[in-house]
Amino acid sequence: MASRWRRSERERRVMYAGVVAMASAVGVLVLGLYALHRLTAVAPDSLNVLPFESGWAPAQHALSRYHVRWYLATLLFLAFDVEMLFMYPWAVVVAQVGVTAVVEMFLFLAALFVAVLWAWREGALRWV
């Protein structure tokens, strides 16, 4: 029985030769595409490849400060983002788990609502 699973030296060489041939073909293809790109690429102009502003000259420094209200808006966004992260799998299993899943989700949404009320009180929803 054990001899059935053993491969001869010749079979192993043929198997590994296929793997080596495929890896070599992929390597030659990648190097060929890279060389083709290097030969046909247009040299970048330093004024048009700035890291932001779509190639325009920047109006301010990249590390400039943001107003504190943007941090609150970001936290509010993350709260809703995490809510959706939990609600998708919950929607799949709510019928199987039953009433306890519904109660747990309403507790989670209540905590989220408290966070929204806090953000509202802090002025994160005021844009003027």
Coordinates of N, CA, C and O in Angstrom, one line a residue:
M1 N 0.8 -1.2 0.0 CA 0.0 0.0 0.0 C 0.9 1.3 0.0 O 0.6 2.2 -0.7
A2 N 2.0 1.3 0.8 CA 2.8 2.4 0.9 C 3.5 2.7 -0.5 O 3.8 3.8 -0.8
S3 N 3.8 1.6 -1.2 CA 4.5 1.8 -2.5 C 3.6 2.5 -3.5 O 4.1 3.1 -4.5
R4 N 2.3 2.5 -3.3 CA 1.4 3.1 -4.3 C 1.6 4.7 -4.2 O 1.4 5.4 -5.2
W5 N 1.9 5.2 -3.0 CA 1.9 6.6 -2.8 C 3.3 7.2 -3.1 O 3.5 8.4 -3.2
R6 N 4.3 6.3 -3.2 CA 5.7 6.8 -3.4 C 5.8 7.0 -4.9 O 5.3 6.3 -5.8
R7 N 6.5 8.1 -5.2 CA 6.8 8.4 -6.6 C 8.3 8.1 -6.9 O 9.1 8.2 -6.1
S8 N 8.5 7.7 -8.2 CA 9.9 7.4 -8.6 C 10.6 8.7 -8.7 O 10.1 9.8 -8.8
E9 N 11.9 8.6 -8.8 CA 12.8 9.7 -8.9 C 12.5 10.4 -10.2 O 12.5 11.7 -10.3
R10 N 12.2 9.7 -11.3 CA 11.9 10.3 -12.6 C 10.6 11.1 -12.5 O 10.5 12.2 -13.1
E11 N 9.6 10.5 -11.9 CA 8.3 11.3 -11.8 C 8.5 12.6 -11.0 O 7.9 13.6 -11.4
R12 N 9.2 12.5 -9.9 CA 9.5 13.8 -9.2 C 10.2 14.8 -10.0 O 9.9 16.0 -9.9
R13 N 11.2 14.4 -10.8 CA 11.9 15.3 -11.6 C 11.0 15.9 -12.7 O 11.1 17.1 -12.9
V14 N 10.1 15.1 -13.3 CA 9.2 15.7 -14.3 C 8.3 16.7 -13.6 O 8.0 17.7 -14.2
M15 N 7.8 16.4 -12.4 CA 6.9 17.3 -11.7 C 7.6 18.6 -11.4 O 7.0 19.7 -11.6
Y16 N 8.8 18.5 -10.8 CA 9.5 19.7 -10.5 C 10.0 20.5 -11.7 O 10.1 21.7 -11.7
A17 N 10.2 19.8 -12.8 CA 10.6 20.5 -14.0 C 9.5 21.3 -14.5 O 9.7 22.4 -15.0
G18 N 8.3 20.9 -14.4 CA 7.1 21.7 -14.8 C 7.0 22.9 -13.9 O 6.7 24.0 -14.4
V19 N 7.2 22.8 -12.6 CA 7.1 23.9 -11.7 C 8.2 24.9 -12.1 O 8.0 26.2 -12.1
V20 N 9.4 24.5 -12.3 CA 10.6 25.3 -12.6 C 10.3 26.0 -14.0 O 10.6 27.2 -14.1
A21 N 9.8 25.3 -14.9 CA 9.5 25.9 -16.3 C 8.5 27.0 -16.1 O 8.6 28.1 -16.7
M22 N 7.4 26.8 -15.4 CA 6.4 27.8 -15.2 C 6.9 29.0 -14.5 O 6.6 30.1 -14.9
A23 N 7.7 28.8 -13.4 CA 8.3 29.9 -12.7 C 9.2 30.7 -13.6 O 9.3 31.9 -13.6
S24 N 10.0 30.0 -14.4 CA 10.9 30.7 -15.3 C 10.1 31.5 -16.4 O 10.5 32.6 -16.7
A25 N 9.0 30.9 -16.9 CA 8.2 31.6 -17.9 C 7.6 32.9 -17.3 O 7.6 34.0 -17.9
V26 N 7.1 32.8 -16.1 CA 6.5 34.0 -15.4 C 7.6 35.0 -15.1 O 7.4 36.2 -15.3
G27 N 8.8 34.6 -14.7 CA 9.9 35.5 -14.5 C 10.3 36.2 -15.7 O 10.5 37.5 -15.7
V28 N 10.4 35.5 -16.8 CA 10.8 36.1 -18.1 C 9.7 37.1 -18.5 O 10.0 38.2 -19.0
L29 N 8.4 36.8 -18.3 CA 7.3 37.7 -18.7 C 7.3 38.9 -17.9 O 7.2 40.0 -18.4
V30 N 7.5 38.8 -16.6 CA 7.6 40.0 -15.7 C 8.7 40.9 -16.1 O 8.6 42.1 -16.2
L31 N 9.9 40.3 -16.3 CA 11.1 41.1 -16.6 C 10.9 41.7 -18.0 O 11.3 42.9 -18.2
G32 N 10.3 41.0 -18.9 CA 10.0 41.6 -20.3 C 9.1 42.8 -20.2 O 9.3 43.8 -20.9
L33 N 8.0 42.6 -19.4 CA 7.1 43.8 -19.3 C 7.7 45.0 -18.6 O 7.5 46.1 -19.0
Y34 N 8.5 44.7 -17.6 CA 9.2 45.8 -16.9 C 10.2 46.5 -17.9 O 10.3 47.7 -17.9
A35 N 10.9 45.7 -18.7 CA 11.8 46.3 -19.7 C 11.1 47.1 -20.7 O 11.5 48.2 -21.1
L36 N 9.9 46.6 -21.2 CA 9.1 47.3 -22.1 C 8.6 48.6 -21.6 O 8.6 49.7 -22.2
H37 N 8.2 48.6 -20.3 CA 7.8 49.8 -19.6 C 8.9 50.9 -19.6 O 8.7 52.0 -19.8
R38 N 10.1 50.4 -19.2 CA 11.2 51.3 -19.1 C 11.6 51.9 -20.4 O 12.0 53.0 -20.5
L39 N 11.4 51.2 -21.5 CA 11.8 51.7 -22.8 C 10.7 52.6 -23.4 O 11.1 53.6 -24.1
T40 N 9.5 52.4 -23.0 CA 8.4 53.3 -23.6 C 7.9 54.3 -22.7 O 7.0 55.1 -23.2
A41 N 8.3 54.4 -21.5 CA 7.7 55.4 -20.5 C 8.3 56.8 -20.8 O 9.4 57.0 -21.2
V42 N 7.4 57.7 -20.6 CA 7.8 59.1 -20.8 C 8.4 59.6 -19.4 O 7.9 59.3 -18.4
A43 N 9.5 60.3 -19.5 CA 10.1 60.8 -18.3 C 9.2 61.7 -17.5 O 8.7 62.7 -18.1
P44 N 9.0 61.5 -16.2 CA 8.1 62.4 -15.5 C 8.7 63.8 -15.3 O 9.9 63.9 -15.0
D45 N 7.8 64.8 -15.4 CA 8.2 66.1 -15.1 C 8.0 66.4 -13.6 O 7.0 66.2 -13.1
S46 N 9.0 67.0 -13.0 CA 8.9 67.1 -11.5 C 7.8 68.1 -11.1 O 7.3 68.0 -10.0
L47 N 7.4 69.0 -12.0 CA 6.3 69.9 -11.6 C 4.9 69.2 -11.7 O 4.0 69.7 -11.1
N48 N 4.8 68.1 -12.4 CA 3.5 67.5 -12.6 C 3.4 66.2 -11.8 O 2.3 65.6 -11.9
V49 N 4.3 65.9 -11.0 CA 4.2 64.7 -10.2 C 4.3 65.0 -8.7 O 4.9 64.3 -8.0
L50 N 3.7 66.1 -8.3 CA 3.6 66.4 -6.9 C 2.7 65.4 -6.2 O 1.9 64.8 -6.8
P51 N 2.9 65.2 -4.9 CA 2.3 64.1 -4.2 C 0.8 64.3 -4.0 O 0.1 63.4 -3.6
F52 N 0.3 65.5 -4.2 CA -1.2 65.8 -4.0 C -1.6 66.9 -4.9 O -0.8 67.5 -5.6
E53 N -2.8 67.4 -4.8 CA -3.3 68.5 -5.6 C -3.4 68.2 -7.1 O -3.5 69.1 -7.9
S54 N -3.4 67.0 -7.5 CA -3.5 66.6 -8.9 C -2.5 67.2 -9.8 O -2.9 67.6 -11.0
G55 N -1.3 67.5 -9.4 CA -0.3 68.1 -10.2 C -0.2 69.6 -10.1 O 0.7 70.2 -10.6
W56 N -1.2 70.2 -9.4 CA -1.1 71.7 -9.2 C -0.1 72.0 -8.1 O 0.2 71.2 -7.3
A57 N 0.4 73.2 -8.1 CA 1.3 73.6 -7.1 C 0.5 73.7 -5.8 O -0.6 74.2 -5.7
P58 N 1.0 73.1 -4.7 CA 0.2 73.1 -3.4 C 0.0 74.5 -2.9 O 0.9 75.3 -2.9
A59 N -1.2 74.7 -2.3 CA -1.5 76.0 -1.7 C -1.0 76.0 -0.3 O -0.8 77.1 0.3
Q60 N -0.9 74.9 0.3 CA -0.4 74.8 1.7 C 0.5 73.6 1.9 O 0.6 72.7 1.1
H61 N 1.1 73.5 3.1 CA 2.0 72.4 3.4 C 1.2 71.1 3.6 O 0.0 71.2 4.0
A62 N 1.7 70.0 3.2 CA 1.0 68.7 3.3 C 0.7 68.4 4.7 O -0.2 67.6 5.0
L63 N 1.5 68.8 5.7 CA 1.3 68.5 7.1 C 0.6 69.6 7.8 O 0.7 69.8 9.0
S64 N -0.2 70.4 7.1 CA -0.9 71.5 7.8 C -2.0 71.0 8.8 O -2.5 69.8 8.6
R65 N -2.4 71.8 9.7 CA -3.3 71.3 10.7 C -4.8 71.4 10.2 O -5.1 72.3 9.5
Y66 N -5.6 70.5 10.7 CA -7.0 70.6 10.4 C -7.8 71.1 11.7 O -7.3 71.0 12.8
H67 N -8.9 71.6 11.4 CA -9.8 72.1 12.5 C -10.2 70.9 13.3 O -10.4 69.8 12.8
V68 N -10.4 71.1 14.6 CA -10.7 70.0 15.5 C -12.0 69.4 15.2 O -12.3 68.2 15.5
R69 N -13.0 70.1 14.6 CA -14.3 69.5 14.3 C -14.2 68.3 13.3 O -15.0 67.5 13.2
W70 N -13.1 68.3 12.5 CA -12.9 67.2 11.5 C -12.6 65.9 12.3 O -13.0 64.8 11.8
Y71 N -11.9 66.0 13.4 CA -11.7 64.8 14.2 C -13.0 64.2 14.7 O -13.1 63.0 14.7
L72 N -13.9 65.0 15.2 CA -15.1 64.5 15.7 C -16.0 63.9 14.5 O -16.6 62.9 14.7
A73 N -15.9 64.6 13.3 CA -16.6 64.0 12.2 C -16.0 62.7 11.8 O -16.7 61.7 11.4
T74 N -14.7 62.5 11.9 CA -14.1 61.3 11.6 C -14.5 60.2 12.6 O -14.7 59.0 12.2
L75 N -14.6 60.5 13.9 CA -15.0 59.5 14.8 C -16.4 59.1 14.6 O -16.8 57.9 14.7
L76 N -17.3 60.1 14.2 CA -18.7 59.7 13.9 C -18.7 58.8 12.7 O -19.5 57.8 12.7
F77 N -17.9 59.1 11.7 CA -17.9 58.2 10.5 C -17.4 56.8 10.9 O -18.0 55.8 10.4
L78 N -16.4 56.7 11.7 CA -15.9 55.4 12.1 C -16.9 54.6 12.9 O -17.1 53.4 12.8
A79 N -17.7 55.4 13.7 CA -18.8 54.7 14.5 C -19.8 54.1 13.6 O -20.2 52.9 13.7
F80 N -20.2 54.8 12.5 CA -21.2 54.2 11.6 C -20.5 53.1 10.7 O -21.2 52.2 10.3
D81 N -19.3 53.3 10.4 CA -18.6 52.3 9.7 C -18.5 50.9 10.4 O -18.7 49.9 9.9
V82 N -18.2 51.0 11.7 CA -18.1 49.8 12.6 C -19.5 49.2 12.7 O -19.6 48.0 12.8
E83 N -20.5 50.1 12.8 CA -21.9 49.6 12.9 C -22.2 48.7 11.7 O -22.7 47.6 11.9
M84 N -21.9 49.2 10.5 CA -22.1 48.3 9.3 C -21.3 47.1 9.3 O -21.7 46.0 8.9
L85 N -20.1 47.2 9.9 CA -19.2 46.0 9.9 C -19.9 44.9 10.8 O -19.8 43.7 10.5
F86 N -20.6 45.3 11.8 CA -21.2 44.3 12.7 C -22.6 43.9 12.2 O -23.1 42.8 12.5
M87 N -23.3 44.8 11.5 CA -24.7 44.5 11.1 C -24.7 43.5 9.9 O -25.7 42.8 9.8
Y88 N -23.8 43.5 9.0 CA -23.8 42.5 7.9 C -23.8 41.1 8.4 O -24.7 40.3 8.0
P89 N -22.8 40.7 9.2 CA -22.9 39.3 9.7 C -24.1 39.0 10.6 O -24.6 37.9 10.6
W90 N -24.5 40.0 11.3 CA -25.7 39.9 12.2 C -26.9 39.6 11.4 O -27.7 38.7 11.8
A91 N -27.1 40.2 10.2 CA -28.2 40.0 9.4 C -28.3 38.6 8.9 O -29.3 38.0 8.6
V92 N -27.1 37.9 8.7 CA -27.1 36.6 8.2 C -27.5 35.6 9.3 O -28.2 34.6 9.0
V93 N -27.2 35.8 10.5 CA -27.5 34.8 11.6 C -28.6 35.2 12.5 O -28.9 34.4 13.4
V94 N -29.3 36.3 12.3 CA -30.3 36.7 13.2 C -31.5 35.7 13.3 O -32.1 35.5 14.3
A95 N -31.8 35.1 12.2 CA -32.9 34.2 12.2 C -32.6 32.9 12.9 O -33.4 32.3 13.5
Q96 N -31.3 32.5 12.9 CA -30.9 31.3 13.6 C -30.7 31.5 15.1 O -31.1 30.7 15.9
V97 N -30.2 32.7 15.5 CA -30.0 33.0 16.9 C -31.2 33.3 17.6 O -31.5 32.9 18.8
G98 N -32.1 34.1 17.0 CA -33.4 34.4 17.6 C -33.4 35.8 18.3 O -32.8 36.8 17.9
V99 N -34.2 35.9 19.4 CA -34.5 37.1 20.0 C -33.3 37.7 20.7 O -33.1 38.9 20.7
T100 N -32.4 36.9 21.2 CA -31.2 37.4 21.8 C -30.3 38.3 20.9 O -29.8 39.3 21.3
A101 N -30.3 37.8 19.6 CA -29.5 38.6 18.6 C -30.2 40.0 18.4 O -29.5 41.0 18.3
V102 N -31.5 40.0 18.4 CA -32.2 41.3 18.2 C -31.9 42.2 19.4 O -31.6 43.4 19.2
V103 N -32.0 41.7 20.6 CA -31.8 42.5 21.8 C -30.3 43.0 21.8 O -30.1 44.2 22.1
E104 N -29.4 42.1 21.5 CA -28.0 42.6 21.4 C -27.8 43.7 20.4 O -27.0 44.6 20.7
M105 N -28.4 43.6 19.2 CA -28.2 44.6 18.2 C -28.8 45.9 18.7 O -28.3 47.0 18.4
F106 N -30.0 45.9 19.3 CA -30.6 47.1 19.8 C -29.7 47.7 20.9 O -29.7 49.0 21.0
L107 N -29.1 46.9 21.7 CA -28.2 47.5 22.7 C -27.0 48.2 22.0 O -26.5 49.3 22.4
F108 N -26.5 47.5 21.0 CA -25.4 48.1 20.2 C -25.8 49.4 19.6 O -25.0 50.4 19.6
L109 N -27.0 49.4 19.0 CA -27.5 50.7 18.3 C -27.7 51.7 19.4 O -27.6 52.9 19.1
A110 N -28.2 51.4 20.6 CA -28.4 52.4 21.6 C -27.0 53.0 22.0 O -26.9 54.2 22.2
A111 N -26.0 52.2 22.1 CA -24.6 52.7 22.4 C -24.2 53.7 21.3 O -23.6 54.7 21.5
L112 N -24.5 53.3 20.1 CA -24.1 54.1 18.9 C -24.9 55.4 19.0 O -24.4 56.5 18.7
F113 N -26.2 55.4 19.3 CA -27.0 56.6 19.4 C -26.5 57.5 20.5 O -26.5 58.7 20.3
V114 N -26.0 56.9 21.6 CA -25.4 57.8 22.6 C -24.1 58.5 22.1 O -23.9 59.7 22.4
A115 N -23.4 57.8 21.3 CA -22.2 58.4 20.7 C -22.6 59.5 19.7 O -21.9 60.6 19.6
V116 N -23.7 59.3 19.0 CA -24.1 60.4 18.0 C -24.6 61.6 18.8 O -24.4 62.7 18.5
L117 N -25.3 61.3 19.9 CA -25.8 62.5 20.7 C -24.6 63.2 21.3 O -24.6 64.5 21.4
W118 N -23.6 62.5 21.7 CA -22.4 63.2 22.3 C -21.7 64.0 21.2 O -21.3 65.2 21.4
A119 N -21.6 63.5 19.9 CA -21.0 64.2 18.8 C -21.9 65.4 18.5 O -21.3 66.5 18.2
W120 N -23.2 65.3 18.6 CA -24.0 66.4 18.3 C -23.8 67.5 19.3 O -23.8 68.7 19.0
R121 N -23.8 67.1 20.6 CA -23.5 68.1 21.6 C -22.2 68.8 21.5 O -22.1 70.0 21.8
E122 N -21.2 68.1 21.0 CA -19.9 68.6 20.9 C -19.7 69.5 19.6 O -18.7 70.2 19.4
G123 N -20.7 69.5 18.8 CA -20.7 70.3 17.6 C -20.1 69.7 16.4 O -19.8 70.4 15.4
A124 N -20.0 68.3 16.3 CA -19.4 67.7 15.2 C -20.4 67.7 14.0 O -19.9 67.6 12.8
L125 N -21.6 67.9 14.2 CA -22.6 68.0 13.1 C -22.9 69.4 12.6 O -23.7 69.6 11.7
R126 N -22.2 70.4 13.2 CA -22.4 71.8 12.9 C -21.3 72.2 11.9 O -20.1 72.1 12.2
W127 N -21.7 72.6 10.7 CA -20.7 72.9 9.6 C -20.5 74.4 9.4 O -19.8 74.7 8.4
V128 N -21.0 75.2 10.2 CA -20.8 76.6 10.0 C -19.9 77.2 11.0 O -19.8 76.8 12.1

